[in-house]
Coordinates of C-alpha atoms in Angstrom, one line a residue:
Chain A
M1 CA 96.1 -51.8 197.0
T2 CA 98.2 -55.0 196.8
E3 CA 99.5 -55.8 193.4
K4 CA 98.6 -59.3 192.1
T5 CA 100.2 -61.2 189.3
F6 CA 98.3 -63.7 187.0
A7 CA 100.9 -66.1 185.5
F8 CA 100.4 -68.0 182.2
V9 CA 102.6 -71.0 182.0
V10 CA 104.5 -71.8 178.9
Y11 CA 106.2 -75.1 177.9
P12 CA 107.4 -76.8 174.7
G13 CA 104.6 -78.0 172.2
L14 CA 101.6 -76.5 173.9
T15 CA 98.4 -75.6 172.0
P16 CA 98.7 -71.7 171.6
M17 CA 95.0 -71.1 171.7
D18 CA 94.8 -72.7 175.1
L19 CA 97.2 -70.0 176.3
V20 CA 96.2 -67.0 174.2
G21 CA 92.4 -66.9 174.6
P22 CA 92.7 -66.6 178.5
L23 CA 95.8 -64.4 178.2
Q24 CA 94.0 -61.9 176.0
V25 CA 90.9 -61.8 178.1
I26 CA 92.9 -61.3 181.4
N27 CA 95.2 -58.8 179.8
T28 CA 92.3 -56.8 178.5
F29 CA 90.9 -56.9 182.1
A30 CA 94.2 -55.6 183.4
E31 CA 94.4 -52.6 181.3
T32 CA 91.6 -51.2 183.6
A33 CA 92.7 -52.8 186.8
P34 CA 95.9 -51.2 187.7
D35 CA 96.5 -53.7 190.6
V36 CA 96.6 -56.7 188.2
R37 CA 99.8 -57.7 186.5
V38 CA 99.9 -60.3 183.7
A39 CA 103.0 -62.4 183.0
V40 CA 104.0 -65.4 180.9
V41 CA 106.3 -67.6 182.6
G42 CA 108.5 -70.4 181.4
E43 CA 111.6 -72.4 182.5
T44 CA 113.8 -69.9 180.6
L45 CA 113.1 -67.0 178.5
D46 CA 114.0 -69.0 175.3
V47 CA 111.5 -69.4 172.5
V48 CA 109.6 -72.5 172.6
G49 CA 107.6 -74.4 169.8
T50 CA 103.9 -75.0 169.8
D51 CA 101.7 -77.5 168.1
T52 CA 101.6 -75.0 165.2
P53 CA 104.3 -73.2 163.3
L54 CA 104.0 -70.3 165.7
R55 CA 106.9 -70.1 168.2
L56 CA 106.4 -68.3 171.7
A57 CA 108.6 -66.7 174.3
P58 CA 107.7 -66.0 177.9
S59 CA 108.2 -62.7 179.7
H60 CA 109.5 -64.1 183.0
T61 CA 111.3 -67.3 184.1
F62 CA 109.7 -69.6 186.8
A63 CA 112.5 -68.3 189.1
D64 CA 111.3 -64.7 188.5
L65 CA 107.8 -65.5 189.7
P66 CA 107.8 -68.4 192.1
A67 CA 104.6 -67.3 193.7
P68 CA 102.0 -65.7 191.5
S69 CA 98.5 -64.9 192.8
W70 CA 96.9 -66.7 189.9
L71 CA 98.2 -69.3 187.6
L72 CA 96.9 -70.8 184.3
V73 CA 98.4 -73.9 182.7
P74 CA 97.4 -74.5 178.9
G75 CA 97.1 -77.9 177.4
G76 CA 98.0 -79.5 174.1
G77 CA 98.6 -83.0 172.6
A78 CA 101.5 -85.5 173.1
P79 CA 104.0 -82.7 174.3
T80 CA 101.5 -81.9 177.2
L81 CA 101.7 -85.5 178.3
Q82 CA 105.4 -85.4 177.9
A83 CA 105.4 -82.4 180.1
M84 CA 103.9 -84.4 182.9
A85 CA 107.4 -86.0 183.3
D86 CA 109.3 -82.8 183.3
P87 CA 110.5 -82.4 187.0
T88 CA 111.2 -78.5 186.7
L89 CA 107.6 -77.9 185.4
M90 CA 106.0 -80.1 188.0
A91 CA 108.0 -78.5 190.8
Y92 CA 106.9 -75.1 189.8
L93 CA 103.3 -76.0 189.6
R94 CA 103.5 -77.5 193.1
K95 CA 105.3 -74.8 194.6
A96 CA 103.2 -71.9 193.0
A97 CA 100.0 -73.7 193.7
A98 CA 100.8 -73.8 197.5
T99 CA 100.5 -70.0 197.7
A100 CA 98.3 -69.0 194.8
E101 CA 94.7 -68.0 195.3
F102 CA 93.6 -69.7 192.1
V103 CA 95.1 -72.4 189.9
C104 CA 93.5 -72.9 186.5
S105 CA 93.9 -75.0 183.5
V106 CA 92.6 -75.1 180.0
C107 CA 92.2 -78.4 178.2
T108 CA 94.8 -81.1 178.9
G109 CA 96.5 -78.6 181.2
S110 CA 94.4 -80.3 183.8
L111 CA 96.5 -83.4 183.4
L112 CA 99.5 -81.5 184.5
L113 CA 97.7 -80.3 187.6
G114 CA 96.7 -83.8 188.1
E115 CA 100.2 -85.2 187.9
A116 CA 101.2 -82.3 190.3
G117 CA 98.8 -83.8 192.9
L118 CA 96.4 -80.8 192.6
L119 CA 93.2 -82.7 191.6
D120 CA 93.1 -85.5 194.1
G121 CA 89.4 -85.6 195.5
R122 CA 88.3 -82.7 193.3
K123 CA 85.9 -82.3 190.5
A124 CA 87.6 -81.3 187.4
T125 CA 87.2 -81.3 183.6
T126 CA 89.5 -81.2 180.5
H127 CA 89.2 -81.7 176.8
W128 CA 86.3 -84.1 176.2
M129 CA 88.4 -86.6 174.4
F130 CA 90.7 -87.0 177.5
R131 CA 88.1 -86.6 180.3
D132 CA 88.2 -90.1 181.6
L133 CA 91.8 -89.9 182.3
L134 CA 91.2 -87.5 185.1
R135 CA 90.3 -90.5 187.3
A136 CA 94.0 -91.4 187.2
F137 CA 94.7 -88.6 189.5
G138 CA 91.8 -89.2 191.9
A139 CA 89.7 -86.5 190.3
E140 CA 86.0 -86.8 189.5
P141 CA 85.5 -85.8 185.8
V142 CA 82.6 -83.4 185.2
A143 CA 81.3 -82.7 181.6
Q144 CA 81.1 -78.8 182.0
R145 CA 82.7 -75.9 180.3
W146 CA 84.6 -75.0 183.4
V147 CA 84.6 -76.6 186.9
E148 CA 85.5 -74.8 190.1
D149 CA 86.4 -76.7 193.2
G150 CA 88.0 -74.8 195.9
P151 CA 91.0 -72.9 194.5
V152 CA 91.4 -75.1 191.4
I153 CA 89.4 -74.2 188.3
T154 CA 89.8 -76.5 185.2
G155 CA 88.4 -75.7 181.8
A156 CA 87.2 -77.9 178.9
G157 CA 89.0 -78.2 175.6
V158 CA 91.0 -75.4 173.9
A159 CA 88.3 -72.7 173.1
A160 CA 86.8 -73.2 176.7
G161 CA 89.6 -71.2 178.1
I162 CA 88.0 -68.0 176.7
D163 CA 84.8 -68.7 178.7
L164 CA 86.8 -69.7 181.8
A165 CA 88.8 -66.5 181.7
L166 CA 85.7 -64.3 181.4
Y167 CA 84.3 -66.1 184.4
L168 CA 87.5 -65.3 186.3
V169 CA 87.2 -61.7 185.2
G170 CA 83.6 -61.6 186.7
K171 CA 85.0 -63.2 189.9
L172 CA 87.8 -60.6 190.1
G173 CA 86.3 -57.5 188.8
G174 CA 82.4 -58.1 188.7
P175 CA 79.9 -58.1 185.7
A176 CA 80.7 -54.6 184.6
A177 CA 84.4 -55.5 183.9
Q178 CA 83.4 -58.7 182.4
R179 CA 81.1 -56.9 180.0
L180 CA 83.6 -54.4 179.0
V181 CA 86.2 -57.1 178.2
Q182 CA 83.6 -59.0 176.3
F183 CA 83.0 -55.9 174.1
G184 CA 86.7 -55.2 173.9
L185 CA 87.3 -58.6 172.4
E186 CA 84.1 -58.6 170.5
Y187 CA 83.4 -62.0 172.0
D188 CA 80.0 -62.6 170.3
P189 CA 80.5 -66.1 169.0
Q190 CA 78.8 -67.2 165.7
P191 CA 80.2 -70.6 164.9
P192 CA 79.2 -71.2 161.2
L193 CA 77.5 -74.5 162.2
G194 CA 76.1 -73.3 165.4
P195 CA 76.9 -74.8 168.8
L196 CA 78.2 -78.4 169.0
D197 CA 75.7 -81.2 168.8
W198 CA 77.3 -83.5 171.4
S199 CA 75.1 -86.4 170.0
Q200 CA 77.2 -86.2 166.9
A201 CA 80.5 -86.2 168.7
P202 CA 83.0 -88.4 166.7
A203 CA 84.0 -90.2 169.9
A204 CA 84.7 -93.7 168.4
E205 CA 86.5 -92.1 165.5
L206 CA 88.8 -90.1 167.8
R207 CA 89.5 -92.6 170.6
P208 CA 92.5 -94.1 168.7
F209 CA 93.8 -90.5 168.5
T210 CA 93.6 -90.1 172.4
E211 CA 95.2 -93.4 173.0
R212 CA 98.1 -92.5 170.5
T213 CA 98.6 -89.1 172.2
V214 CA 99.0 -90.8 175.6
R215 CA 101.2 -93.6 174.1
D216 CA 103.5 -91.0 172.2
G217 CA 103.7 -88.5 174.9
L218 CA 104.5 -90.9 177.6
A219 CA 106.6 -93.3 175.6
G220 CA 109.6 -92.7 178.0
V221 CA 107.5 -93.0 181.2
P222 CA 105.8 -96.5 180.9
Q223 CA 104.5 -96.5 184.4
L224 CA 102.7 -93.2 184.0
R225 CA 101.5 -94.2 180.5
D226 CA 99.9 -97.4 181.9
K227 CA 98.3 -95.5 184.7
L228 CA 96.5 -93.2 182.3
L229 CA 95.7 -96.1 179.7
A230 CA 94.0 -98.0 182.4
H231 CA 91.4 -95.3 182.5
L232 CA 90.8 -94.9 178.7
Chain B
M1 CA 97.2 -82.6 144.5
T2 CA 98.7 -79.2 144.6
E3 CA 100.1 -78.0 147.9
K4 CA 98.8 -74.8 149.2
T5 CA 100.1 -72.6 151.9
F6 CA 98.0 -70.5 154.3
A7 CA 100.2 -67.7 155.5
F8 CA 99.6 -65.8 158.9
V9 CA 101.2 -62.5 159.0
V10 CA 103.2 -61.3 162.2
Y11 CA 104.2 -57.8 162.9
P12 CA 105.3 -56.0 166.1
G13 CA 102.6 -55.2 168.7
L14 CA 99.7 -57.3 167.3
T15 CA 96.9 -58.7 169.3
P16 CA 97.8 -62.4 169.6
M17 CA 94.3 -63.6 169.8
D18 CA 93.6 -62.2 166.4
L19 CA 96.4 -64.4 165.1
V20 CA 96.2 -67.5 167.1
G21 CA 92.4 -68.2 166.9
P22 CA 92.3 -68.6 163.1
L23 CA 95.9 -70.2 163.2
Q24 CA 94.7 -72.9 165.6
V25 CA 91.6 -73.5 163.5
I26 CA 93.3 -73.8 160.2
N27 CA 96.3 -75.8 161.7
T28 CA 93.8 -78.2 163.1
F29 CA 92.1 -78.5 159.6
A30 CA 95.6 -78.9 157.9
E31 CA 96.3 -82.1 160.1
T32 CA 93.7 -83.9 158.1
A33 CA 94.3 -82.0 154.8
P34 CA 97.7 -83.2 153.6
D35 CA 97.7 -80.6 150.8
V36 CA 97.4 -77.7 153.2
R37 CA 100.5 -76.2 154.8
V38 CA 100.5 -73.6 157.4
A39 CA 103.1 -70.9 158.0
V40 CA 103.6 -67.8 160.2
V41 CA 105.4 -65.1 158.3
G42 CA 107.2 -62.0 159.4
E43 CA 109.8 -59.6 158.0
T44 CA 112.5 -61.6 159.8
L45 CA 112.5 -64.7 162.0
D46 CA 113.1 -62.5 165.1
V47 CA 110.9 -62.5 168.2
V48 CA 108.2 -59.6 168.2
G49 CA 106.3 -58.3 171.0
T50 CA 102.5 -58.3 171.1
D51 CA 99.9 -56.1 173.1
T52 CA 100.3 -58.7 175.9
P53 CA 103.6 -59.9 177.7
L54 CA 103.7 -62.8 175.3
R55 CA 106.3 -62.6 172.6
L56 CA 105.9 -64.4 169.2
A57 CA 108.2 -65.6 166.4
P58 CA 107.4 -66.6 162.9
S59 CA 108.3 -69.8 161.0
H60 CA 109.1 -68.1 157.8
T61 CA 110.1 -64.7 156.5
F62 CA 108.3 -62.6 153.8
A63 CA 111.1 -63.4 151.4
D64 CA 110.5 -67.3 152.0
L65 CA 106.9 -67.1 151.1
P66 CA 106.3 -64.3 148.6
A67 CA 103.2 -66.0 147.1
P68 CA 101.0 -67.9 149.5
S69 CA 97.6 -69.3 148.4
W70 CA 95.8 -67.8 151.5
L71 CA 96.9 -64.9 153.7
L72 CA 95.5 -63.6 157.0
V73 CA 96.5 -60.4 158.7
P74 CA 95.7 -60.0 162.4
G75 CA 94.9 -56.6 164.0
G76 CA 95.7 -54.8 167.1
G77 CA 95.8 -51.3 168.7
A78 CA 98.2 -48.4 168.1
P79 CA 100.9 -50.8 166.7
T80 CA 98.6 -51.9 163.9
L81 CA 98.0 -48.3 163.0
Q82 CA 101.8 -47.7 163.1
A83 CA 102.2 -50.8 160.8
M84 CA 100.2 -49.0 158.1
A85 CA 103.2 -46.8 157.5
D86 CA 105.6 -49.8 157.4
P87 CA 106.7 -50.1 153.7
T88 CA 108.1 -53.6 154.0
L89 CA 104.8 -55.0 155.4
M90 CA 102.7 -53.0 152.9
A91 CA 104.7 -54.2 150.0
Y92 CA 104.4 -57.8 151.2
L93 CA 100.7 -57.5 151.5
R94 CA 100.2 -55.9 148.0
K95 CA 102.5 -58.5 146.3
A96 CA 101.1 -61.5 148.1
A97 CA 97.5 -60.3 147.5
A98 CA 98.2 -60.2 143.8
T99 CA 98.5 -63.9 143.6
A100 CA 96.6 -65.2 146.6
E101 CA 93.2 -66.9 146.3
F102 CA 92.1 -65.3 149.4
V103 CA 93.1 -62.4 151.6
C104 CA 91.7 -62.3 155.0
S105 CA 92.0 -60.1 158.1
V106 CA 90.7 -60.0 161.7
C107 CA 89.9 -57.0 163.6
T108 CA 91.9 -53.8 162.7
G109 CA 94.0 -56.1 160.3
S110 CA 91.5 -54.7 157.7
L111 CA 92.9 -51.2 158.1
L112 CA 96.3 -52.8 156.9
L113 CA 94.5 -54.2 153.9
G114 CA 92.8 -50.9 153.3
E115 CA 96.1 -49.0 153.3
A116 CA 97.5 -51.6 151.0
G117 CA 94.7 -50.7 148.5
L118 CA 92.9 -53.9 148.8
L119 CA 89.5 -52.8 150.1
D120 CA 88.7 -50.0 147.5
G121 CA 85.2 -50.4 146.3
R122 CA 84.6 -53.4 148.6
K123 CA 82.3 -54.3 151.5
A124 CA 84.4 -55.0 154.6
T125 CA 84.2 -55.1 158.4
T126 CA 86.6 -54.7 161.3
H127 CA 86.4 -54.2 165.1
W128 CA 83.2 -52.4 165.8
M129 CA 85.1 -49.4 167.4
F130 CA 87.0 -48.8 164.3
R131 CA 84.4 -49.7 161.6
D132 CA 83.9 -46.1 160.4
L133 CA 87.5 -45.8 159.5
L134 CA 87.1 -48.4 156.7
R135 CA 85.5 -45.5 154.6
A136 CA 88.9 -43.8 154.5
F137 CA 90.1 -46.6 152.0
G138 CA 86.9 -46.4 149.8
A139 CA 85.4 -49.4 151.5
E140 CA 81.8 -49.9 152.7
P141 CA 81.7 -50.9 156.3
V142 CA 79.3 -53.7 157.2
A143 CA 78.3 -54.7 160.6
Q144 CA 78.7 -58.5 160.3
R145 CA 80.8 -61.3 161.9
W146 CA 82.8 -61.6 158.7
V147 CA 82.3 -60.2 155.2
E148 CA 83.3 -61.8 152.0
D149 CA 83.7 -59.5 148.9
G150 CA 85.5 -61.4 146.0
P151 CA 88.9 -62.7 147.2
V152 CA 88.8 -60.5 150.3
I153 CA 87.4 -61.8 153.7
T154 CA 87.6 -59.4 156.6
G155 CA 86.4 -60.4 160.2
A156 CA 85.1 -58.3 163.1
G157 CA 87.0 -57.6 166.3
V158 CA 89.4 -60.3 167.9
A159 CA 87.3 -63.2 168.7
A160 CA 85.6 -63.0 165.3
G161 CA 88.7 -64.6 163.8
I162 CA 87.7 -68.0 165.2
D163 CA 84.3 -67.8 163.3
L164 CA 85.9 -66.4 160.1
A165 CA 88.4 -69.3 160.1
L166 CA 85.8 -71.9 160.6
Y167 CA 84.0 -70.4 157.6
L168 CA 87.1 -70.8 155.5
V169 CA 87.5 -74.3 156.7
G170 CA 84.0 -75.0 155.4
K171 CA 84.7 -73.3 152.2
L172 CA 87.9 -75.3 151.7
G173 CA 87.0 -78.7 153.1
G174 CA 83.2 -78.7 153.4
P175 CA 80.9 -79.2 156.5
A176 CA 82.3 -82.4 157.6
A177 CA 85.9 -80.9 158.0
Q178 CA 84.3 -77.9 159.8
R179 CA 82.6 -80.0 162.3
L180 CA 85.6 -82.1 163.0
V181 CA 87.8 -79.0 163.7
Q182 CA 84.9 -77.5 165.9
F183 CA 84.8 -80.8 168.0
G184 CA 88.7 -80.8 168.0
L185 CA 88.9 -77.3 169.5
E186 CA 85.8 -77.8 171.7
Y187 CA 84.4 -74.6 170.2
D188 CA 81.0 -74.7 171.9
P189 CA 81.0 -71.2 173.3
Q190 CA 79.4 -70.3 176.6
P191 CA 80.1 -66.7 177.4
P192 CA 79.3 -66.3 181.1
L193 CA 77.0 -63.3 180.4
G194 CA 75.7 -64.6 177.1
P195 CA 75.9 -63.1 173.7
L196 CA 76.8 -59.4 173.5
D197 CA 73.7 -57.1 173.8
W198 CA 74.7 -54.5 171.2
S199 CA 72.2 -52.1 172.5
Q200 CA 74.4 -51.8 175.6
A201 CA 77.7 -51.2 173.6
P202 CA 79.8 -48.6 175.4
A203 CA 80.3 -46.6 172.2
A204 CA 80.5 -43.2 173.7
E205 CA 82.7 -44.4 176.6
L206 CA 85.3 -45.9 174.1
R207 CA 85.3 -43.3 171.3
P208 CA 88.1 -41.4 172.9
F209 CA 90.1 -44.6 173.1
T210 CA 89.6 -45.3 169.4
E211 CA 90.7 -41.6 168.7
R212 CA 93.7 -41.9 170.9
T213 CA 94.7 -45.3 169.3
V214 CA 94.7 -43.5 165.8
R215 CA 96.6 -40.5 167.1
D216 CA 99.2 -42.6 169.0
G217 CA 99.6 -45.2 166.2
L218 CA 100.0 -42.5 163.4
A219 CA 101.8 -39.7 165.4
G220 CA 104.6 -39.8 162.8
V221 CA 102.3 -39.9 159.7
P222 CA 100.1 -36.8 160.2
Q223 CA 98.6 -37.1 156.6
L224 CA 97.3 -40.6 157.2
R225 CA 96.3 -39.9 160.7
D226 CA 94.1 -37.0 159.6
K227 CA 92.7 -38.9 156.7
L228 CA 91.4 -41.5 159.3
L229 CA 90.2 -39.0 161.9
A230 CA 88.1 -37.5 159.3
H231 CA 85.9 -40.5 159.4
L232 CA 85.7 -40.9 163.1

């Protein structure tokens, strides 16, 4: 039995639900899969801020875990765009992806995979408000809850990370494991207004927000900023 | 415009998804509701562990925020049972509840509300595997996604916190705000196996786990342990 490690990447300013949804799913699976280890990796073990008042701290550094079996990168707003220009994070993603079985992202985490060169020629998804930006990395945007293309599995916005992670549990442990995790987390969604009605998506209303997020996050990297804005 | 604070309680060993699902929902709402402030409160500002490798740190101490307008308490496994015997946490919940408009819980967080005396004579819910234990506090267990009884709103297990928080957004900001948050978090759930089929719930299989959680968590508090076990 070979031990495998699922690493969840932490960086400053991320959206904690992008990280914690999948982390809780995989961690629950790991409780009954003794060959699966879960780790939260960051550049250092220091506490980092998020896009909420909650602060987070990883369990391992990038140096501790250079070659995890599986990797998941969460997204966020402007700080995630900013992280595209973080050479330490980019180097870690490239290096870890070279040996990982699967590399996954949630929400705008796919922009980080894109900048790391991992989406070129692949189908991929991200948060619906940022989907067109994937073209800047040679990816083909797909409007699905999650998209699997070879070893790269990208998820849609924020809450999609839970569905993506359950898909991974099925892939790794089969439907019985998937069902047990779903009961364990009581994942039986009942959104008060029901599922989203995409014909009502406030796309025009939120487009300025998307543009501002790119401009704010990449203010110090005008070349990358303009490359993305060209696809908005 | 009176400023109101929504406080999310942190204690050692909690289930991070119980906390982060609702936190992300309410924080997204607060971005367009300038009178709503969000805080994460703990006994100290120190980092605490969770039931995953992730560690968390609050933004405020209990002393900083003795009287939030709204309060939410997440759950967890044995550490949550153990927290029932934490006099500082219990004193905070009782004091904050005395002036709060709403007191909410997710998952076994309701056991903490129960021990604080806040569920006596009320309808309430919790994680399905722990639901019968609510009777130990004079509560009437209800098998619903969330249960509102006066100022106390309890949610079912883990993932139910997202639905409960969206319900609160509707209560505080109306359906337009609720819809905007749902689009922002792309909360359009697609569990790979579909909704839970409760006729297949592994109740008998998991009952020993529930009992062990109570025994482990309350090993040092035999009177409380036995009071709960009597309802299993």
